[in-house]
PDB file of C-alpha atoms in Angstrom:
ATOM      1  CA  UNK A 816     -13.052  34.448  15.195  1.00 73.00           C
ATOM      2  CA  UNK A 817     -10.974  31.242  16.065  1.00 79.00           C
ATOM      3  CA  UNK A 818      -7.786  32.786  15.274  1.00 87.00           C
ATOM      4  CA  UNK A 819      -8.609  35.713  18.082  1.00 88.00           C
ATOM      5  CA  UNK A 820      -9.582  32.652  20.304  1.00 89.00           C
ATOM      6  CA  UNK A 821      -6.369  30.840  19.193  1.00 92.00           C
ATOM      7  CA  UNK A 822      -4.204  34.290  19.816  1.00 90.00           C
ATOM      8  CA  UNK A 823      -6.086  35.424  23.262  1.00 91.00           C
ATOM      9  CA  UNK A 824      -6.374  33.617  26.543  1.00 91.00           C
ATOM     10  CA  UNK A 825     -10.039  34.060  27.909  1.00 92.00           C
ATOM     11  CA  UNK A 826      -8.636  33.098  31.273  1.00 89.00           C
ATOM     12  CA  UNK A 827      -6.208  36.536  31.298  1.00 89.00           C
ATOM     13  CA  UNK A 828      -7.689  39.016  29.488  1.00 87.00           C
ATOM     14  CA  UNK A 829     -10.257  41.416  30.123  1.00 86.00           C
ATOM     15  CA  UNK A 830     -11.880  42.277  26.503  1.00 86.00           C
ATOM     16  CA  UNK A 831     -13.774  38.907  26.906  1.00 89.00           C
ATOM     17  CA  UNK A 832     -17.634  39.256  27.531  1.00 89.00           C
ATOM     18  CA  UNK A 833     -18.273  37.756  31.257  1.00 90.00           C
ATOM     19  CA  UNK A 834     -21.299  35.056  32.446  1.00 92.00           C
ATOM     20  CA  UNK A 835     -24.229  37.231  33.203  1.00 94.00           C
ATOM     21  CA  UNK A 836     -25.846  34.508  35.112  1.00 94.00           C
ATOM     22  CA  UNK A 837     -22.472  33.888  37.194  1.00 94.00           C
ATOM     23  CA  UNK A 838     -22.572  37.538  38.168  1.00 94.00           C
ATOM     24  CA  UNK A 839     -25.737  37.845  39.345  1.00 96.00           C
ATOM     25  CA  UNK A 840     -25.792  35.012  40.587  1.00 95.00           C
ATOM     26  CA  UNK A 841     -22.588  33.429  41.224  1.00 96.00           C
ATOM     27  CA  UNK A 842     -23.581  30.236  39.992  1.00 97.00           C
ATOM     28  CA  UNK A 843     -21.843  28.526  36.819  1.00 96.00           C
ATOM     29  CA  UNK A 844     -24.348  27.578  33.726  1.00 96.00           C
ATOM     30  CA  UNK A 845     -23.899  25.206  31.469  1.00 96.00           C
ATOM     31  CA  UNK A 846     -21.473  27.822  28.899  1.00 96.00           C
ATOM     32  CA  UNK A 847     -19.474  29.432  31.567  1.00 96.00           C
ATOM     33  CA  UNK A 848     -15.890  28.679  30.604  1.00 95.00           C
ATOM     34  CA  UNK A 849     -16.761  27.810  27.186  1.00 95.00           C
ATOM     35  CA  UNK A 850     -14.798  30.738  25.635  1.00 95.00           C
ATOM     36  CA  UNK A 851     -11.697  29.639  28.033  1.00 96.00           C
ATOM     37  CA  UNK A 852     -12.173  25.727  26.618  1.00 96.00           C
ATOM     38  CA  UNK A 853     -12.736  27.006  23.117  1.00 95.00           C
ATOM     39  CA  UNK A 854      -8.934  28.698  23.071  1.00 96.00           C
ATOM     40  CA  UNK A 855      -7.568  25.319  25.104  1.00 96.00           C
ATOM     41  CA  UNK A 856      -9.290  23.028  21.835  1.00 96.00           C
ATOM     42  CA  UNK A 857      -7.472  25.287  19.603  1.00 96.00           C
ATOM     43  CA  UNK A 858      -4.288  24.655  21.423  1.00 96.00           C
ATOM     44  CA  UNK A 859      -4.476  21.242  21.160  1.00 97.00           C
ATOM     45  CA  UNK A 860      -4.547  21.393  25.265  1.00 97.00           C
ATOM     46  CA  UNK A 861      -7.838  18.797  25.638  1.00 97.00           C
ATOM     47  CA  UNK A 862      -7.453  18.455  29.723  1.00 97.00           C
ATOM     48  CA  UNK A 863      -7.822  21.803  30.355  1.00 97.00           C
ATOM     49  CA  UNK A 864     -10.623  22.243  28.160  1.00 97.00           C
ATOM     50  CA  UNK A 865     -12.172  19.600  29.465  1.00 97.00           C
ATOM     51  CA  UNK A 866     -11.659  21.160  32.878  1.00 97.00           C
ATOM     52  CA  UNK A 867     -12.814  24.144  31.751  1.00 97.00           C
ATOM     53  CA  UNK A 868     -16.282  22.942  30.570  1.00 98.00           C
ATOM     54  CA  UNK A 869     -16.554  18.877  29.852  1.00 97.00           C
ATOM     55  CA  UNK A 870     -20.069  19.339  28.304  1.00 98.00           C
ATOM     56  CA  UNK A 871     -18.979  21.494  25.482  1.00 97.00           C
ATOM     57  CA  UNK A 872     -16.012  19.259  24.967  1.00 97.00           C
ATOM     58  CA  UNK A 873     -17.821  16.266  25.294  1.00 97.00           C
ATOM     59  CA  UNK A 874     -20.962  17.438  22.871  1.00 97.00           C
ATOM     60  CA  UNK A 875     -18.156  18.461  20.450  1.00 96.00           C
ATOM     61  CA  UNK A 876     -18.590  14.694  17.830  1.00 97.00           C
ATOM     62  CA  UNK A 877     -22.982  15.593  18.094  1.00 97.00           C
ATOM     63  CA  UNK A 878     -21.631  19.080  16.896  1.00 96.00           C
ATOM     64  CA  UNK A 879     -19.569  17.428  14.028  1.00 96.00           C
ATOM     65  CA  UNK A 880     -22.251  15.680  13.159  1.00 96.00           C
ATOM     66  CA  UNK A 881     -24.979  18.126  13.180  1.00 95.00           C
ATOM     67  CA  UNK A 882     -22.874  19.455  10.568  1.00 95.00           C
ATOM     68  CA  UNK A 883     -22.280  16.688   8.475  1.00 95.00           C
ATOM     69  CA  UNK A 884     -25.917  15.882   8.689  1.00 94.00           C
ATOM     70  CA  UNK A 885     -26.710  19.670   7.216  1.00 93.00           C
ATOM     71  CA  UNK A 886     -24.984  18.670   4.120  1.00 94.00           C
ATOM     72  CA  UNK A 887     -27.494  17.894   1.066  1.00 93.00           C
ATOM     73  CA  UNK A 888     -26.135  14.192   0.769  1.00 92.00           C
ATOM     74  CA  UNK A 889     -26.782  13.456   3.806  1.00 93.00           C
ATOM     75  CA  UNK A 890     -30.074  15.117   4.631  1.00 90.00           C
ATOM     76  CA  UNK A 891     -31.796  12.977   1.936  1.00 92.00           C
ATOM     77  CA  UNK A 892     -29.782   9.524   2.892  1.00 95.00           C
ATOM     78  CA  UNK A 893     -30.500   9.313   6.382  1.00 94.00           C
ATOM     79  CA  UNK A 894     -33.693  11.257   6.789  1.00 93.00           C
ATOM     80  CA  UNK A 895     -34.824   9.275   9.960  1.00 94.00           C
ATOM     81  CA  UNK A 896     -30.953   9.368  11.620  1.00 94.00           C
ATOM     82  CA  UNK A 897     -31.007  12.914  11.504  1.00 94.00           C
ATOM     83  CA  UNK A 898     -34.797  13.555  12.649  1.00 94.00           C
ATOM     84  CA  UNK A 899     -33.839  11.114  15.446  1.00 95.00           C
ATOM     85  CA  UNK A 900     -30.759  13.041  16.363  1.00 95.00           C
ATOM     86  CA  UNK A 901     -31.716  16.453  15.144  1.00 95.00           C
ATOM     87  CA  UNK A 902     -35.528  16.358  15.613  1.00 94.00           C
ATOM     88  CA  UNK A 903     -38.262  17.620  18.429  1.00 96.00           C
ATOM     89  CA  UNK A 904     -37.394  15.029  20.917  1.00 96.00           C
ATOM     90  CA  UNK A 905     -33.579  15.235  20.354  1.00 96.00           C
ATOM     91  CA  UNK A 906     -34.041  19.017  21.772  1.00 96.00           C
ATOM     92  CA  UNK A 907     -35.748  17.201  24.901  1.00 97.00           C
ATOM     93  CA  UNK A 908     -32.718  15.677  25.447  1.00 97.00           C
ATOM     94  CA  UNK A 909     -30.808  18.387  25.078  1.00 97.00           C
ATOM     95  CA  UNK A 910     -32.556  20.607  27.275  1.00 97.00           C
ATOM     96  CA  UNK A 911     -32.241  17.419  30.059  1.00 98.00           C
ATOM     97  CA  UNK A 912     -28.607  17.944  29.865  1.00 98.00           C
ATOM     98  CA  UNK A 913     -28.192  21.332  29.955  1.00 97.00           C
ATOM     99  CA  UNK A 914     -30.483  21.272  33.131  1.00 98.00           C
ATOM    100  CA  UNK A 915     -29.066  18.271  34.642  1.00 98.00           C
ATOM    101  CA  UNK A 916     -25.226  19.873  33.672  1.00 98.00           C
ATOM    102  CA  UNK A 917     -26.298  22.919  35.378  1.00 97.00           C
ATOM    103  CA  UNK A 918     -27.450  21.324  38.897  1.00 97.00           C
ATOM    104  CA  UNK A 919     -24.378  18.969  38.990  1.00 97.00           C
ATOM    105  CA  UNK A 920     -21.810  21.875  38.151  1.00 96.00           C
ATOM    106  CA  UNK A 921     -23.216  23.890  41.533  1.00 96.00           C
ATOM    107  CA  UNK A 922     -23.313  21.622  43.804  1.00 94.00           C
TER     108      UNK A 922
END
């Protein structure tokens, strides 16, 4: 999959599934341009990415760490660091963003 995001550009090509929340209602949610930012990360190209969509780039190190804290090791270490990052609440948070991303993107 990230070699057919490495070899295609999002941005020009048609084959790419389209936002069904931008087309019906012309607003941007939190993932649209995520598939555009995902082929700019694999070109190195961070700007544009981050122009493309700066909450997918910016939740990229929680992402990394999610899965480092999946790992066996580390599940069993830190038990409290990853219910506090990973738990109930954590999705809370999460959920704050994404709403929060979603009003301040359309206005």
């Amino acid at each position: 999959m990230g070699l057919f995001y490495f070899s295609y550009n999002p941005a020009n090509t048609q084959f790419f599934p389209k936002c069904p929340v931008n087309y019906v209602t012309g607003l941007s949610c939190p993932g649209c341009g995520s598939q555009r930012a995902i082929h700019e990360l694999l070109h190195l190209n961070f700007k544009e990415a981050f122009a493309y969509n700066p909450l997918l780039v910016a939740s990229i190190p929680y992402i990394t760490l999610g899965i480092a804290f999946s790992t066996e090791s580390l599940k069993t270490r830190y038990p409290k660091t990853r219910k506090f990052l990973y738990g109930q609440n954590a999705l809370y948070v999460i959920m704050a963003i994404l709403v929060l991303f979603f009003i301040l993107r359309n206005i």
